[in-house]
XYZ file of C-alpha atoms in Angstrom:
393
model
C -9.613 -12.894 -20.327
C -7.684 -9.735 -21.203
C -4.510 -11.285 -22.593
C -2.696 -7.938 -22.811
C -2.538 -7.723 -19.003
C 0.415 -9.167 -17.065
C -0.257 -12.461 -15.308
C 0.638 -12.247 -11.627
C 2.837 -15.099 -10.415
C 4.790 -15.948 -7.283
C 8.191 -14.218 -7.516
C 9.958 -15.321 -4.313
C 11.597 -11.916 -4.151
C 11.301 -10.235 -0.730
C 10.724 -6.542 -0.126
C 11.446 -4.029 2.639
C 8.992 -1.704 4.336
C 10.275 1.135 6.544
C 7.838 3.036 8.756
C 8.553 6.695 9.449
C 6.181 7.651 12.286
C 6.282 11.450 12.332
C 3.888 13.814 10.586
C 2.908 17.458 10.938
C -0.542 16.644 12.286
C -2.331 13.390 13.092
C -5.408 13.184 10.837
C -8.597 12.201 12.621
C -9.435 9.325 10.206
C -5.955 7.732 10.169
C -5.447 4.394 11.939
C -1.773 3.991 10.970
C 0.713 4.585 13.757
C 1.877 8.191 13.543
C 2.767 11.123 15.782
C 1.875 14.708 14.903
C 4.881 16.837 15.867
C 4.404 20.087 13.938
C 6.519 21.520 11.138
C 9.958 21.153 12.729
C 12.079 17.994 12.316
C 11.971 15.463 15.129
C 14.960 15.512 17.519
C 14.696 11.689 17.491
C 15.238 11.368 13.744
C 18.956 10.525 13.909
C 18.351 7.857 16.556
C 15.426 6.507 14.539
C 17.477 5.927 11.388
C 20.249 4.325 13.453
C 17.666 1.981 14.971
C 16.414 1.115 11.487
C 19.882 -0.181 10.649
C 20.093 -2.121 13.902
C 16.750 -3.772 13.270
C 17.621 -4.703 9.677
C 20.700 -6.594 10.885
C 18.714 -8.262 13.659
C 15.940 -9.361 11.311
C 18.380 -10.739 8.752
C 19.692 -13.107 11.419
C 16.171 -14.564 11.477
C 16.114 -14.814 7.683
C 18.930 -17.366 7.216
C 18.798 -17.683 3.424
C 18.469 -13.974 2.665
C 21.827 -13.909 0.878
C 20.413 -16.314 -1.704
C 17.466 -14.031 -2.481
C 17.137 -10.757 -4.344
C 15.208 -7.931 -2.663
C 13.531 -5.852 -5.350
C 11.305 -3.347 -3.530
C 11.777 -0.789 -0.778
C 8.885 1.287 0.534
C 9.116 4.206 2.968
C 5.665 4.753 4.495
C 4.241 6.552 7.470
C 3.434 8.949 9.008
C 4.975 11.368 6.561
C 8.374 10.097 5.331
C 8.930 13.303 3.358
C 9.450 15.140 6.670
C 12.900 13.536 6.797
C 15.883 14.875 4.869
C 16.760 13.126 1.626
C 20.291 12.723 2.995
C 18.865 10.301 5.592
C 17.438 8.176 2.793
C 20.634 8.278 0.755
C 22.606 6.970 3.725
C 20.058 4.274 4.583
C 19.716 3.015 1.000
C 23.503 2.722 0.803
C 23.439 0.748 4.051
C 20.911 -1.681 2.595
C 22.939 -2.161 -0.572
C 25.967 -2.956 1.576
C 24.162 -5.539 3.702
C 21.775 -7.423 1.424
C 21.188 -8.131 -2.234
C 19.085 -5.158 -3.338
C 18.373 -5.451 -7.045
C 19.764 -2.613 -9.219
C 16.284 -2.196 -10.732
C 14.481 -2.191 -7.385
C 11.311 -0.150 -7.004
C 12.120 2.361 -4.230
C 9.080 4.347 -3.099
C 8.643 7.250 -0.710
C 5.282 8.556 0.484
C 5.087 12.345 0.466
C 2.941 15.140 1.822
C 1.963 17.632 -0.907
C 3.658 20.512 0.911
C 7.017 18.686 0.896
C 7.053 18.070 -2.854
C 9.409 20.769 -4.101
C 11.772 20.527 -7.089
C 14.747 20.632 -4.715
C 13.441 17.858 -2.480
C 12.533 15.629 -5.420
C 15.997 16.117 -6.905
C 17.533 15.106 -3.577
C 15.356 11.991 -3.440
C 16.294 11.106 -7.009
C 19.998 11.351 -6.193
C 19.419 9.260 -3.045
C 18.028 6.427 -5.167
C 14.275 6.975 -4.812
C 12.593 6.182 -8.144
C 8.921 6.299 -7.182
C 6.934 8.738 -5.042
C 3.320 8.692 -3.926
C 1.624 11.852 -2.705
C -1.273 11.964 -0.252
C -3.444 14.521 -2.041
C -6.821 13.177 -0.742
C -8.658 16.217 -2.177
C -7.974 19.659 -3.593
C -11.014 21.183 -1.900
C -10.147 22.994 1.363
C -13.581 22.079 2.722
C -12.837 18.367 2.383
C -9.315 18.697 3.772
C -10.627 20.542 6.803
C -13.228 17.854 7.406
C -10.487 15.207 7.171
C -8.531 17.215 9.754
C -5.518 17.359 7.447
C -2.766 19.912 7.687
C -2.429 21.684 4.352
C -0.763 24.807 3.047
C -2.896 26.254 0.226
C 0.087 28.238 -1.087
C 2.112 25.108 -1.880
C -0.559 22.422 -2.235
C -1.462 23.329 -5.807
C 2.194 23.430 -6.914
C 2.716 19.776 -6.028
C 1.626 18.278 -9.334
C 3.732 20.683 -11.384
C 6.806 19.782 -9.321
C 6.164 16.095 -9.999
C 5.732 16.639 -13.741
C 9.138 18.308 -14.033
C 11.006 15.930 -11.708
C 13.500 13.265 -12.796
C 11.374 10.788 -10.799
C 8.935 9.897 -13.544
C 7.067 7.134 -11.723
C 4.724 8.974 -9.373
C 1.210 8.581 -8.061
C -1.361 10.091 -5.733
C -3.980 9.138 -3.153
C -7.537 10.433 -3.336
C -10.418 9.913 -0.926
C -14.132 9.684 -1.640
C -17.244 9.555 0.482
C -16.346 12.615 2.573
C -19.657 13.979 3.937
C -20.880 16.737 1.638
C -18.552 15.726 -1.198
C -20.391 15.283 -4.506
C -19.510 12.878 -7.300
C -18.721 15.894 -9.479
C -16.217 17.209 -6.935
C -14.536 13.819 -6.637
C -14.124 13.460 -10.391
C -12.745 17.014 -10.605
C -10.068 15.958 -8.105
C -9.414 12.784 -10.095
C -9.091 14.667 -13.386
C -6.653 17.141 -11.833
C -4.437 14.288 -10.664
C -4.684 12.413 -13.962
C -3.782 15.541 -15.941
C -0.464 15.728 -14.083
C 0.746 12.505 -15.685
C 0.561 10.167 -12.707
C 1.352 6.502 -13.357
C -0.564 5.275 -10.317
C -3.621 6.347 -8.364
C -4.996 4.979 -5.081
C -8.646 5.767 -4.386
C -9.844 5.151 -0.841
C -13.329 5.311 0.599
C -13.501 7.229 3.870
C -14.158 4.657 6.592
C -14.863 4.751 10.299
C -11.837 2.958 11.745
C -12.132 1.832 15.353
C -9.895 3.788 17.717
C -9.562 6.876 15.516
C -10.682 10.363 16.478
C -13.109 10.317 13.563
C -14.674 7.114 14.854
C -15.217 8.631 18.284
C -16.828 11.751 16.790
C -19.162 9.710 14.570
C -20.191 7.612 17.569
C -20.850 10.770 19.572
C -22.911 12.224 16.736
C -20.760 15.348 16.460
C -19.697 14.712 12.840
C -21.374 13.001 9.902
C -20.495 9.444 8.855
C -19.153 8.717 5.352
C -21.561 9.235 2.469
C -22.288 5.590 1.618
C -24.572 6.333 -1.325
C -21.883 8.389 -3.072
C -19.251 5.783 -2.179
C -21.255 2.963 -3.753
C -21.880 4.935 -6.955
C -18.212 5.886 -7.326
C -17.082 2.343 -6.520
C -19.328 1.090 -9.306
C -18.384 3.672 -11.960
C -14.705 4.230 -11.186
C -13.180 1.192 -12.964
C -14.749 2.180 -16.301
C -13.837 5.841 -15.827
C -10.178 5.108 -15.102
C -9.975 2.452 -17.805
C -11.036 5.133 -20.289
C -8.036 7.151 -19.068
C -5.589 4.290 -19.684
C -5.484 2.922 -16.137
C -6.092 -0.680 -15.118
C -7.492 -1.733 -11.774
C -4.994 -4.135 -10.268
C -6.349 -4.218 -6.699
C -9.546 -3.115 -4.984
C -8.375 0.468 -4.348
C -5.423 0.749 -6.722
C -5.074 1.611 -10.403
C -2.014 2.086 -12.587
C -0.877 2.556 -16.121
C 0.026 -0.799 -17.729
C 2.912 -2.504 -15.935
C 3.317 0.238 -13.319
C 1.438 -1.300 -10.411
C 3.155 -1.087 -7.017
C 5.610 -3.961 -7.027
C 6.022 -3.632 -3.280
C 2.333 -3.661 -2.366
C 1.844 -6.674 -4.620
C 4.105 -8.616 -2.223
C 1.546 -8.227 0.570
C -1.164 -9.733 -1.616
C 0.927 -12.577 -3.050
C 2.378 -13.999 0.183
C 5.954 -12.820 -0.349
C 8.381 -12.254 2.508
C 9.229 -8.701 3.522
C 11.241 -6.976 6.214
C 9.082 -4.591 8.228
C 11.287 -1.962 9.870
C 10.386 0.833 12.292
C 7.868 1.576 15.055
C 4.456 0.121 14.297
C 5.780 -1.831 11.299
C 4.692 -5.380 10.494
C 6.871 -7.951 8.753
C 6.767 -11.476 7.366
C 9.801 -13.765 7.410
C 10.298 -17.561 7.284
C 10.220 -17.394 11.100
C 6.668 -15.995 10.935
C 4.865 -12.675 11.154
C 5.790 -9.956 13.614
C 4.916 -6.416 14.628
C 6.895 -3.664 16.306
C 5.673 -1.488 19.200
C 3.489 1.463 18.193
C 5.658 3.843 20.162
C 8.735 5.551 18.765
C 10.565 5.922 22.068
C 9.905 2.279 22.980
C 11.162 1.222 19.555
C 14.346 3.273 19.741
C 15.135 2.257 23.327
C 14.180 -1.399 22.955
C 17.787 -2.466 22.317
C 16.678 -5.488 20.336
C 14.384 -7.029 22.960
C 11.057 -6.540 21.158
C 11.815 -7.759 17.616
C 12.277 -11.483 18.455
C 8.668 -12.676 18.718
C 7.176 -14.331 15.615
C 3.712 -15.775 15.001
C 3.043 -18.739 12.765
C 1.389 -17.932 9.467
C -1.657 -19.793 8.081
C -0.964 -19.907 4.319
C -4.452 -21.023 3.286
C -6.367 -18.281 5.070
C -3.849 -15.528 4.354
C -3.458 -16.311 0.666
C -7.188 -16.585 0.048
C -7.977 -13.301 1.812
C -5.163 -11.307 0.172
C -4.541 -12.888 -3.236
C -8.144 -12.513 -4.348
C -8.056 -8.744 -3.825
C -6.089 -8.590 -7.084
C -7.932 -7.754 -10.307
C -5.161 -8.629 -12.763
C -4.947 -12.209 -14.081
C -3.339 -14.491 -11.471
C -1.651 -17.832 -12.106
C -2.776 -19.836 -9.081
C -0.463 -22.793 -9.778
C 2.347 -21.950 -7.333
C -0.073 -20.806 -4.631
C -1.808 -24.190 -4.620
C 1.486 -25.693 -3.429
C 0.734 -24.226 0.015
C -2.523 -26.208 0.314
C -2.640 -28.959 -2.369
C -5.454 -30.773 -0.564
C -7.791 -27.814 -1.207
C -6.837 -27.188 -4.845
C -9.703 -29.143 -6.440
C -12.302 -27.610 -4.128
C -11.142 -24.046 -4.823
C -11.047 -24.637 -8.585
C -14.578 -26.055 -8.391
C -15.808 -22.927 -6.646
C -14.010 -20.694 -9.141
C -15.534 -22.603 -12.077
C -18.955 -22.028 -10.555
C -18.252 -18.307 -10.138
C -16.982 -18.152 -13.741
C -20.246 -19.714 -14.949
C -22.071 -16.922 -13.072
C -20.012 -14.269 -14.881
C -18.145 -13.136 -11.760
C -14.702 -14.104 -13.054
C -12.820 -15.962 -15.762
C -10.806 -19.150 -15.259
C -8.550 -20.763 -17.868
C -6.636 -23.661 -16.374
C -5.095 -22.115 -13.260
C -5.215 -18.523 -14.539
C -7.958 -16.585 -12.803
C -9.289 -13.027 -13.071
C -12.227 -11.218 -11.462
C -14.808 -9.403 -13.528
C -14.384 -5.684 -12.637
C -17.997 -5.561 -11.387
C -17.083 -8.098 -8.705
C -15.576 -5.268 -6.655
C -19.103 -4.517 -5.416
C -19.448 -7.862 -3.626
C -15.820 -8.927 -3.295
C -15.750 -9.468 0.468
C -18.505 -12.058 0.392
C -16.923 -13.844 -2.576
C -13.546 -14.062 -0.824
C -15.157 -15.337 2.377
C -16.901 -17.987 0.321
C -13.563 -19.089 -1.179
C -11.925 -19.150 2.254
C -14.707 -21.275 3.747
C -12.951 -24.097 5.602
C -15.722 -26.523 4.639
C -14.455 -26.811 1.084
C -15.663 -29.951 -0.659
C -14.851 -30.776 -4.287
C -17.955 -30.949 -6.481
């Protein structure tokens, strides 16, 4: 086991996710709720941020002990949150600090479009309290961006990384995509090296997938566009951990890499069964009352007047923890997680010991870690762990 890596443990510190639904153009591969509205600001933006505040107060009523807990992450996702003015975020962050216990050292992240990343905008975000940004680069090649149906401005796209390097927000990362039809391994690694050279602390690398209900899915089914390049995807998936490790990055989740200690604190909450407020149209949340989701319609969300956000669904700790926790590639102390299903502890440890003997992972007491090569067959290994017919050996 790599003892220099942090051991992931249950923190019992909730986070906050805020969904900003607007973007310049809806990408054909995207299955997140978003609305392409062009370059101009949305006329609904003021009402949207007011509704955010209303929903926060409503949700807190269903989180009775929230005053006893410290929130230590806030994540603005989308859509394209960087379409909104930094003054909106300054006001909303102040509102949160006034109404719940937001830790002074909270990780506060905003997702950005490359075209929005200017020195002026980053300075405004910094003053608003944002201390981490993540930019959806995907690729630097216009051919790939056009295939992905992304809006991009070639005049500003290449200036993005320089703006990040000179910003006061020193914790920044980027998204890249691989497996785009026609994309070669060489082209992907050129994109990766460009991002790494900018000094990013975090990098998310996603395989292009055919998501049901997306425009890309419909075109693949109709045979009008090519499906993802699976052969290239498999080769990159196999080689990427070693490549990024040589650059000083550790794989902490299937698709995510960071410099030591700079993994996304907020995203880790999803994988470690922590509570989080999910705010905004299309957002999901997890509170002691259960899991919930908001309508995937901005107008319905704004005009709901509190009627929609009351329904909660019971969570199944065993299934959810097994399927999410074992996506993590850092060492994990399983001790506190076994408290959710003590009757299955011995059976799970028996299976993990067997996998360790096969070289798929390491296990020392209750501290577990996957072998990096396990990423190639991770889904089947997780399904095996989550098998309801667990019997101690």
